[in-house]
mmCIF file of C-alpha atoms in Angstrom:
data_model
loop_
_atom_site.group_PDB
_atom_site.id
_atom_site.type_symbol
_atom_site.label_atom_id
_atom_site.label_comp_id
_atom_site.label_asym_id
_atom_site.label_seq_id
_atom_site.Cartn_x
_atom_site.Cartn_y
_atom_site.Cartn_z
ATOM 1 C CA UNK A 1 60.169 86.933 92.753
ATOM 2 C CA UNK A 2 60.872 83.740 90.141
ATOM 3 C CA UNK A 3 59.661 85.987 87.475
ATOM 4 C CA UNK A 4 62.074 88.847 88.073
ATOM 5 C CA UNK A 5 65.046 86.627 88.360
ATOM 6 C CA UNK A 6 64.496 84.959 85.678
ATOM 7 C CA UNK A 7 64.009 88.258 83.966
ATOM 8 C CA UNK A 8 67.410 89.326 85.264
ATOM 9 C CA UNK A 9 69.334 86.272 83.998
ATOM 10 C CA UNK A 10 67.588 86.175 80.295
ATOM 11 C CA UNK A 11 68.662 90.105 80.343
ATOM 12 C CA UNK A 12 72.304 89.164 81.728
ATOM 13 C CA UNK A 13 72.694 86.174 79.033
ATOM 14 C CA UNK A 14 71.727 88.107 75.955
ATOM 15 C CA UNK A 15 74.078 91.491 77.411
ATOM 16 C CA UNK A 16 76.708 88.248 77.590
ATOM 17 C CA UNK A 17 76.615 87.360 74.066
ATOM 18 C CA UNK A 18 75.789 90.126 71.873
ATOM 19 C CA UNK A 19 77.807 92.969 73.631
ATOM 20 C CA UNK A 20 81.750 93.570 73.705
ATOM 21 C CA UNK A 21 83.430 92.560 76.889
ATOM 22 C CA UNK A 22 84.699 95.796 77.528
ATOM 23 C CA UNK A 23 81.394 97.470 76.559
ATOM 24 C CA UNK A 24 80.073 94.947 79.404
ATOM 25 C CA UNK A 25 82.400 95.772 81.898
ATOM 26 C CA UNK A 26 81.839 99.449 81.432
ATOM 27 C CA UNK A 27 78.155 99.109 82.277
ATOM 28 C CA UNK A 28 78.892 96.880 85.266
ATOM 29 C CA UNK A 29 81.322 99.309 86.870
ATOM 30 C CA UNK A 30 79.109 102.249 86.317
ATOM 31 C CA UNK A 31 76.458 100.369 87.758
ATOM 32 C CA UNK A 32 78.667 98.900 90.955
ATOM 33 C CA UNK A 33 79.889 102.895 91.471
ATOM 34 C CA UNK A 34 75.929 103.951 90.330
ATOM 35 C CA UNK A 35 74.690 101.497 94.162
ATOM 36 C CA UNK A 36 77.827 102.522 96.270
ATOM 37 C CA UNK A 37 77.207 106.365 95.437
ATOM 38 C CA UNK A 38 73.679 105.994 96.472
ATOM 39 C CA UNK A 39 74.368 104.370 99.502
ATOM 40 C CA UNK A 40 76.743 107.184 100.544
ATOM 41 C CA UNK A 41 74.095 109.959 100.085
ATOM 42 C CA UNK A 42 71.470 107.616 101.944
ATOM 43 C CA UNK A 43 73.877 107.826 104.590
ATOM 44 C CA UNK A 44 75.274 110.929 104.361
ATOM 45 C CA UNK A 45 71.405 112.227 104.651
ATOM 46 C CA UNK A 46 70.608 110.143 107.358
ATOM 47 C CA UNK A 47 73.335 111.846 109.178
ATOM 48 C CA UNK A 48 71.955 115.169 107.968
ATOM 49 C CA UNK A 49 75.297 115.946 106.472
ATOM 50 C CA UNK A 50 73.511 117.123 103.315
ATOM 51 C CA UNK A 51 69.541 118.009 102.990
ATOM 52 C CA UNK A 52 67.778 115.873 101.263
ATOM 53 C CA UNK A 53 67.188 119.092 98.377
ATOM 54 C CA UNK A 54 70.212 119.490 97.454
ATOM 55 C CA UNK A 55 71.129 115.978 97.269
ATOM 56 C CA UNK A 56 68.057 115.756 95.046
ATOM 57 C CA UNK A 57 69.509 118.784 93.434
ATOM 58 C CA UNK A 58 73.142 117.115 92.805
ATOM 59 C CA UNK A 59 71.894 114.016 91.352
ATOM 60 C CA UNK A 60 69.218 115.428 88.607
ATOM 61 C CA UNK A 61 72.535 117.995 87.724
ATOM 62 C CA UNK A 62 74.639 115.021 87.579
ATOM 63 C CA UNK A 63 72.390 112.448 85.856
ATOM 64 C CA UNK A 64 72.206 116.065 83.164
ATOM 65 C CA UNK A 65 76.211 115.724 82.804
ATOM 66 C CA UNK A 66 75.599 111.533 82.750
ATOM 67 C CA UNK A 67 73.438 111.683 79.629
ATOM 68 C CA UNK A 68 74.858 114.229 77.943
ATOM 69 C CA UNK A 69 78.662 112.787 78.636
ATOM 70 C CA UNK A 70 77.099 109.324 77.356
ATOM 71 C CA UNK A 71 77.758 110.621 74.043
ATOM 72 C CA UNK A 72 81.034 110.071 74.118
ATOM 73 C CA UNK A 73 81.099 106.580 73.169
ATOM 74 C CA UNK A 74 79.461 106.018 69.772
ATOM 75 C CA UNK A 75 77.118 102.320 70.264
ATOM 76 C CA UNK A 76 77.722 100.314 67.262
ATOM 77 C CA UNK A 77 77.374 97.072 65.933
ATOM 78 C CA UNK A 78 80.363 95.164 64.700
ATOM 79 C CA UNK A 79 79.862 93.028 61.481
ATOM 80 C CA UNK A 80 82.796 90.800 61.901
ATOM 81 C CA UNK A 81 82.205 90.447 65.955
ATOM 82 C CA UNK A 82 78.197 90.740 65.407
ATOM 83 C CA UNK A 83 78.395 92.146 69.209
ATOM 84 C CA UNK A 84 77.251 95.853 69.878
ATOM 85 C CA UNK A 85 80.710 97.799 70.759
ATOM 86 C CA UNK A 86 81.216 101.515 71.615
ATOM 87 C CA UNK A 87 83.866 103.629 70.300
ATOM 88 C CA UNK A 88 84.984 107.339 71.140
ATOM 89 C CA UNK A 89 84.397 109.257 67.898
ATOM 90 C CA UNK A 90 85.782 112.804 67.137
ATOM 91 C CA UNK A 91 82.444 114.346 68.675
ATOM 92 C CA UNK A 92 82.759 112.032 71.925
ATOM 93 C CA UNK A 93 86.822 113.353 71.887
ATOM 94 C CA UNK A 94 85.663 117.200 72.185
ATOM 95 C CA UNK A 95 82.552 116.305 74.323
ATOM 96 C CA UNK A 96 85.351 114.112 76.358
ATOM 97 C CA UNK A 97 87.539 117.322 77.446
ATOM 98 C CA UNK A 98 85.057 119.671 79.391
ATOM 99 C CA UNK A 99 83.872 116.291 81.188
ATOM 100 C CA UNK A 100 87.505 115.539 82.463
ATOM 101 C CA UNK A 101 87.925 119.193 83.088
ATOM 102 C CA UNK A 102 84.813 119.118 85.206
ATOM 103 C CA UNK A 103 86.002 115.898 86.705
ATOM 104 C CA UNK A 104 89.492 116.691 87.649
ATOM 105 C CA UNK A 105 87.930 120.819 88.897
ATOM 106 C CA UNK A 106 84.954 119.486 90.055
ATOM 107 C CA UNK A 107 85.533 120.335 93.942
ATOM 108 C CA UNK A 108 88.030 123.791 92.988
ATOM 109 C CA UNK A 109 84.761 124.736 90.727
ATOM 110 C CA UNK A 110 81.984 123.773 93.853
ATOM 111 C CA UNK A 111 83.732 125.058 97.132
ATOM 112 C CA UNK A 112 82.830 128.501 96.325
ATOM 113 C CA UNK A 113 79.260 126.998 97.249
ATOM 114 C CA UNK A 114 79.680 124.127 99.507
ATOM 115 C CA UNK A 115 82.586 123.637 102.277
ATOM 116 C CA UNK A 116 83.569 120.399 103.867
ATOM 117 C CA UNK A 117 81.268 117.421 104.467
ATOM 118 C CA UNK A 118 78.535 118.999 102.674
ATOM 119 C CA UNK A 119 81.084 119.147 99.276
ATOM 120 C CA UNK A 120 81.661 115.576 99.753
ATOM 121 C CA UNK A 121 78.210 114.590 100.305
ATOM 122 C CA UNK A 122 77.065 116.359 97.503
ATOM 123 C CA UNK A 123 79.702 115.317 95.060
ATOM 124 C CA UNK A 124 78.160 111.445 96.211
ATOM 125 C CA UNK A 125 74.893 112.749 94.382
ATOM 126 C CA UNK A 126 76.800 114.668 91.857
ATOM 127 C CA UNK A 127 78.355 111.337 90.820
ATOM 128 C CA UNK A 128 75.728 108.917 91.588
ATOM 129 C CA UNK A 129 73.369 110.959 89.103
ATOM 130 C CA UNK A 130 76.355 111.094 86.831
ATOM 131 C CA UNK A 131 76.389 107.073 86.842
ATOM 132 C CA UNK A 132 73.286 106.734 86.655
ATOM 133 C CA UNK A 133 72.957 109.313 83.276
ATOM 134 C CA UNK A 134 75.611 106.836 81.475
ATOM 135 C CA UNK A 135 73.650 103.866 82.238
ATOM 136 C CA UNK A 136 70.457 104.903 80.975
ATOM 137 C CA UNK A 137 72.432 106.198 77.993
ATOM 138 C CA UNK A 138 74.041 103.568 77.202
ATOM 139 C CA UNK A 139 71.330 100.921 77.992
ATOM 140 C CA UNK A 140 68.961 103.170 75.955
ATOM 141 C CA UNK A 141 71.388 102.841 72.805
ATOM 142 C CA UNK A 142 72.265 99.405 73.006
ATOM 143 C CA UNK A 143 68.797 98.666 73.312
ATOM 144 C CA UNK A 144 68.165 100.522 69.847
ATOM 145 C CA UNK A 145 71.531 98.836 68.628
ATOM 146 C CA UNK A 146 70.514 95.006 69.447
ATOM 147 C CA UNK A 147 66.673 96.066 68.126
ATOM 148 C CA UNK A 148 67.908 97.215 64.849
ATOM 149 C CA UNK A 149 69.566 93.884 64.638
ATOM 150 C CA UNK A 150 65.641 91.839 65.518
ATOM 151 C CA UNK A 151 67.203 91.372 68.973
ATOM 152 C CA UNK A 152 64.980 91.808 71.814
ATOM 153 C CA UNK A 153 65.620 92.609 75.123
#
């Protein structure tokens, strides 16, 4: 249990100082929405609200929209900073719009499917596998970022 802590806190301390603050932040709030998401659809199973298919079903189609939608921030490492940062790039802008049309649709585009409780509950895994997409993304490309630079993580 030593080990993984440790582990955790040498990952945490080089995230600190070679990545952008807001670049940070995004990958701590994706992660905090990633655990309270899951914990919902735990529930929300558990209280066979939605099956435990088609919350499997949500998630995989969200963490699809999560990876894909990751590549709206272009990773990048700063010179002047030397911290990786993320930017939206003209690709990210157009990849950007039918995400926040999704998002803003999202339960006018699923109740012709689901109704009530089970919308909710399956928007949880819709947007826990989105979360969960961008994190994997994004920890995938700063990963390549920082090891282009002989930093290991």
């Amino acid at each position: 249990m030593r080990r993984i802590l440790n582990n955790i806190k040498e990952h945490h301390d080089v995230a600190r100082k070679h990545l952008d603050k807001k670049l940070f932040l995004r990958v701590v709030i994706f992660i905090i929405i990633f655990i309270v998401m899951v914990g919902l659809i735990i529930f929300n199973v558990f209280e066979n609200k939605i099956g435990i298919l088609l919350a499997s079903f949500g998630f995989l189609l969200g963490y699809t929209i999560g990876t894909l939608t990751g590549r709206v921030f272009k990773i990048r490492w700063n010179k002047k900073d030397k911290k990786v940062i993320a930017r939206i790039d003209v690709i990210g802008f157009f990849i950007l719009i039918p995400y926040l049309i999704f998002t803003f649709y999202r339960d006018q585009i699923l109740e012709n499917w689901l109704h009530g409780v089970l919308l909710t509950a399956f928007t949880f895994s819709l947007l826990a596998g989105i979360m969960l997409g961008r994190v994997v993304y994004l920890f995938s490309h700063i990963k390549k970022t920082l090891g282009d630079r002989g930093i290991s993580v």
